[in-house]
């Protein structure tokens, strides 16, 4: 497994260096399209509506409100808060049962990345003992995200969360209809559930469609029903992550200072549930580099921007920040970077 990036968890004044790995993968059989006549593979070109083929470097992003289109240039995006921090900032701790699984997104393993994993183990055991989840804010692929830290076996997991306004309410008229369920019907239904009850074992279930699809492909290859094609996918060069040191110094003192700060009414930077990156995001972890430029997350260059439809900031370009800071003038209020929806699963091409 190769790490996606490395950074740290900001746990009060304690810094926990970590590496991040994708915890899940898909085993779907990959297919592509070909021309039926000559069996050549079909490729896609970027063509504008006027019929001109467009190079990737000549593509700009824009927002369309249905009547007008606002073009956003690279200079426009430079005015927005930079989202390049590799710090997972703990905002608060909540009971496990208060986070609805509907909000969960992709899951990542967190590996301790220092000569001494003491701070990592301390945070893991604390979450286990208190039966809490850590609500965190982090940046991945230039996108601000909400998430939780939780424990799986002996590993800390980082699990992305949808923002609150990304969960649709279940507004169905049928649910308002009065329905009478008899005691006998409920008893019989409960009896059926009891007869089918067991312990969950994910290995008991398999994707039969994918298995049979692979068998079909293997049978065609064995029968010689294939055509010779040049290799279509190049292997991406991989680079090993640099070892990062940095033991947590005087862990007890950092914990005591964190507790004293919270008891004294110290406010959390970023705020609970805030989409801003927070002032503490510029701390030490921001110096780390991505270990995998391509990554596992399908955000790409951020061409899709569905979240812009629900944020007023996207409808009007931000004002340019002054080149020099003037102490006499108040800084403008921090703009909230628009969060993107989770990318749709890629269809087989």
XYZ file of C-alpha atoms in Angstrom:
349
model
C 0.000 0.000 0.000
C 1.243 3.490 -0.846
C 0.289 6.496 1.242
C -1.814 9.248 -0.344
C -0.240 11.992 1.747
C 1.259 12.562 5.147
C 0.663 15.219 7.737
C -0.431 15.373 11.363
C -3.427 15.367 13.703
C -3.745 18.559 15.761
C -5.048 17.189 19.083
C -5.122 20.277 21.304
C -1.465 21.283 21.544
C -0.387 17.706 20.790
C 0.842 16.981 17.263
C 0.405 13.393 16.002
C 2.379 12.747 12.765
C 0.549 10.323 10.465
C 0.493 8.841 6.961
C -2.831 8.449 5.147
C -3.799 5.376 3.102
C -6.973 4.531 1.197
C -8.717 1.822 3.246
C -10.958 0.509 0.445
C -10.626 -0.439 -3.211
C -12.835 -1.680 -6.022
C -12.421 -4.993 -7.828
C -14.779 -4.253 -10.703
C -13.568 -5.576 -14.058
C -12.370 -2.599 -16.112
C -13.854 -2.327 -19.617
C -13.406 0.216 -22.408
C -15.166 0.998 -25.671
C -13.942 0.033 -29.157
C -15.023 0.697 -32.730
C -16.986 -2.370 -33.851
C -15.642 -2.150 -37.416
C -11.875 -2.112 -36.819
C -11.725 -2.938 -33.089
C -9.724 0.254 -32.429
C -10.155 1.782 -29.010
C -12.375 4.853 -28.755
C -10.760 7.945 -27.243
C -12.355 11.202 -26.204
C -11.235 14.692 -27.151
C -12.089 17.960 -25.438
C -14.207 19.859 -27.938
C -16.009 23.132 -27.255
C -19.564 23.721 -28.488
C -18.212 25.696 -31.440
C -16.447 22.550 -32.662
C -12.853 23.465 -31.725
C -10.609 20.885 -30.057
C -9.268 22.408 -26.834
C -5.972 21.713 -25.110
C -6.220 21.047 -21.386
C -4.109 24.123 -20.600
C -6.624 26.346 -22.401
C -9.570 25.244 -20.287
C -11.053 27.656 -17.757
C -13.751 27.008 -15.175
C -17.047 28.850 -15.066
C -20.282 29.046 -13.101
C -23.643 29.040 -14.900
C -26.738 30.228 -13.024
C -29.037 29.313 -15.913
C -29.039 32.750 -17.494
C -25.497 34.070 -17.209
C -22.041 32.524 -17.014
C -19.224 33.787 -14.800
C -15.720 32.792 -15.924
C -13.293 32.112 -13.057
C -9.621 32.535 -13.968
C -6.582 31.173 -12.093
C -6.063 34.688 -10.679
C -9.600 34.591 -9.261
C -8.898 31.329 -7.456
C -5.676 32.753 -6.009
C -7.828 35.203 -4.036
C -9.541 32.342 -2.208
C -8.086 30.792 0.976
C -5.337 28.343 0.152
C -6.360 24.770 0.926
C -3.049 22.955 1.036
C -2.652 22.205 4.727
C -1.783 18.647 5.704
C -3.129 19.036 9.199
C -6.154 17.114 10.429
C -7.612 19.532 12.961
C -9.688 18.064 15.788
C -12.691 20.361 16.331
C -14.586 18.456 19.032
C -15.443 15.012 20.404
C -18.981 13.588 20.142
C -20.705 10.337 21.180
C -20.387 7.609 18.543
C -24.150 7.154 18.140
C -24.717 10.836 17.259
C -23.180 10.591 13.778
C -25.579 9.022 11.288
C -23.855 6.480 8.993
C -25.638 8.168 6.073
C -23.078 10.961 6.340
C -20.054 8.676 5.986
C -17.917 8.876 2.853
C -14.549 7.348 1.940
C -12.420 5.745 4.647
C -8.658 6.102 5.159
C -6.162 4.300 7.393
C -3.862 6.486 9.491
C -0.390 5.134 10.214
C 1.848 6.688 12.902
C 4.707 8.532 11.217
C 7.271 9.257 13.914
C 10.008 7.431 15.767
C 7.714 7.127 18.765
C 4.003 6.311 18.197
C 3.096 7.249 21.779
C 0.855 10.210 20.876
C -0.913 8.072 18.236
C -1.570 5.264 20.725
C -2.721 7.766 23.362
C -5.325 9.282 21.021
C -6.498 5.836 19.910
C -6.934 4.556 23.458
C -8.656 7.773 24.534
C -11.253 7.407 21.766
C -11.821 3.769 22.765
C -12.152 4.521 26.481
C -14.485 7.497 26.060
C -16.555 5.882 23.254
C -16.305 9.087 21.247
C -15.604 10.164 17.689
C -13.310 13.091 16.940
C -14.934 15.546 14.534
C -12.138 16.851 12.325
C -11.557 19.186 9.411
C -8.905 18.460 6.798
C -7.898 19.181 3.210
C -7.505 16.520 0.543
C -7.003 17.212 -3.165
C -7.458 20.958 -2.591
C -10.888 20.456 -1.078
C -11.868 21.268 2.507
C -13.608 18.301 4.102
C -15.369 17.352 7.306
C -14.599 13.974 8.847
C -14.335 11.794 11.926
C -11.507 9.918 13.588
C -12.540 6.547 14.920
C -10.865 3.306 15.957
C -10.916 0.057 13.977
C -9.035 -2.785 15.703
C -5.715 -1.094 16.564
C -5.775 1.472 13.767
C -7.084 5.031 13.664
C -9.469 5.611 10.769
C -10.168 8.931 9.084
C -13.646 8.826 7.583
C -14.963 11.651 5.428
C -18.359 13.142 6.253
C -20.894 14.878 4.055
C -21.613 18.457 5.026
C -24.972 18.890 6.746
C -26.603 20.574 3.747
C -25.569 17.707 1.460
C -27.995 15.258 3.101
C -31.460 15.519 1.588
C -34.514 15.374 3.843
C -36.870 12.433 3.268
C -40.001 14.332 2.256
C -42.459 11.722 1.011
C -46.224 12.213 1.141
C -46.747 8.475 1.607
C -45.035 8.648 5.001
C -47.767 10.971 6.255
C -50.466 8.406 5.531
C -51.921 6.725 8.607
C -51.199 2.986 8.453
C -52.458 0.454 10.977
C -50.210 -2.501 11.794
C -51.818 -5.251 13.867
C -50.094 -6.916 16.792
C -50.166 -10.294 15.010
C -48.530 -8.848 11.894
C -45.797 -7.256 13.954
C -45.276 -10.493 15.906
C -45.005 -12.552 12.714
C -42.626 -10.055 11.156
C -40.437 -10.093 14.261
C -40.442 -13.888 14.190
C -39.194 -13.822 10.591
C -36.405 -11.428 11.520
C -35.429 -13.661 14.430
C -35.262 -16.737 12.177
C -32.923 -14.924 9.762
C -30.720 -13.276 12.410
C -26.973 -14.008 12.495
C -23.620 -12.269 12.957
C -22.436 -10.159 10.039
C -19.578 -11.657 8.030
C -18.700 -9.618 4.914
C -16.708 -12.517 3.441
C -19.954 -14.447 3.128
C -21.093 -12.183 0.284
C -19.583 -11.906 -3.182
C -20.247 -9.894 -6.327
C -21.587 -12.638 -8.578
C -21.875 -10.349 -11.602
C -18.175 -9.437 -11.525
C -17.164 -13.066 -10.987
C -19.207 -14.283 -13.945
C -17.984 -11.401 -16.106
C -14.387 -12.416 -15.389
C -15.207 -16.049 -16.170
C -16.702 -14.967 -19.505
C -13.561 -12.993 -20.379
C -11.296 -15.890 -19.390
C -13.331 -18.305 -21.540
C -13.034 -15.997 -24.574
C -9.273 -15.695 -24.090
C -8.917 -19.464 -23.766
C -10.957 -19.995 -26.935
C -8.802 -17.507 -28.861
C -11.671 -15.105 -29.318
C -9.521 -11.984 -28.945
C -7.574 -9.403 -30.939
C -4.008 -8.170 -30.454
C -3.850 -4.648 -29.082
C -1.008 -2.421 -27.976
C -0.677 -1.742 -24.292
C -3.079 1.050 -23.416
C -2.296 1.875 -19.811
C 1.111 3.040 -18.681
C 2.220 2.331 -15.153
C 2.524 5.462 -13.142
C 5.887 6.081 -11.617
C 5.801 5.571 -7.891
C 7.929 7.264 -5.310
C 8.530 6.091 -1.791
C 7.552 8.431 0.967
C 10.362 10.094 2.789
C 10.722 9.068 6.375
C 9.466 11.781 8.663
C 10.773 12.043 12.169
C 9.652 14.396 14.847
C 8.749 12.754 18.136
C 6.167 14.461 20.288
C 8.190 16.288 22.938
C 6.871 16.407 26.488
C 3.478 14.874 25.710
C 2.184 15.362 29.271
C 2.952 19.081 29.204
C 1.169 19.510 25.857
C -1.907 17.682 27.165
C -1.992 19.736 30.372
C -1.674 22.988 28.410
C -4.511 21.885 26.093
C -6.826 21.116 29.027
C -5.984 24.425 30.732
C -6.651 26.291 27.479
C -10.095 24.707 27.023
C -11.033 25.253 30.689
C -10.044 28.883 30.315
C -12.622 29.328 27.560
C -10.143 29.233 24.672
C -12.044 29.127 21.371
C -11.383 26.537 18.702
C -9.992 27.961 15.528
C -12.115 27.079 12.521
C -15.215 26.506 14.633
C -17.350 23.412 14.814
C -18.566 22.483 11.381
C -16.940 25.511 9.740
C -15.980 25.162 6.104
C -13.106 27.589 6.499
C -9.668 26.090 6.828
C -9.121 27.725 10.242
C -6.174 29.715 11.511
C -4.412 26.694 12.991
C -4.172 24.994 9.591
C -0.931 26.806 8.870
C 0.930 25.001 11.634
C 3.901 22.673 11.272
C 2.253 19.963 9.192
C 1.738 22.278 6.244
C 5.361 21.767 5.153
C 4.813 18.163 4.074
C 4.500 17.294 0.377
C 2.042 14.951 -1.309
C 3.566 11.522 -1.676
C 1.175 10.613 -4.475
C 0.280 13.300 -6.954
C -2.436 11.287 -8.596
C -3.938 10.011 -5.387
C -6.838 7.742 -4.783
C -9.475 10.418 -4.557
C -11.240 11.237 -7.819
C -11.374 14.971 -7.415
C -8.821 15.569 -10.128
C -8.239 19.184 -10.877
C -11.561 20.222 -9.429
C -13.304 20.768 -12.781
C -16.667 19.849 -11.304
C -18.122 22.362 -8.896
C -21.669 21.313 -7.933
C -21.347 22.995 -4.562
C -21.205 26.368 -6.272
C -24.945 26.187 -6.902
C -25.631 26.513 -3.210
C -23.080 29.121 -2.199
C -23.566 32.802 -2.876
C -19.819 33.290 -2.994
C -19.654 31.429 -6.301
C -22.116 33.812 -7.972
C -19.912 36.871 -7.528
C -16.138 36.858 -7.958
C -14.197 37.638 -4.809
C -12.518 41.003 -4.418
C -8.796 40.969 -4.928
C -6.748 41.121 -1.752
C -4.413 44.144 -1.554
C -0.782 43.478 -2.476
C 0.459 44.961 0.806
C -1.164 44.599 4.198
C -2.288 47.881 5.772
C -2.589 47.578 9.577
C -5.089 50.460 9.683
C -7.642 48.587 7.580
C -9.707 45.668 8.800
C -9.133 42.363 7.101
C -12.182 41.172 5.105
C -14.195 38.386 6.649
C -12.889 34.944 5.730
C -14.727 33.527 2.766
C -16.053 30.078 3.026
C -14.567 27.824 0.344
C -17.247 25.870 -1.391
C -17.201 22.191 -0.600
C -17.561 19.832 -3.492
C -19.869 16.918 -3.606
C -18.392 13.510 -3.536
C -17.499 12.557 -7.114
C -19.782 10.127 -8.850
C -18.492 6.673 -9.433
C -16.799 6.409 -12.796
C -18.664 4.438 -15.380
C -16.842 1.896 -17.458
C -15.609 3.575 -20.603
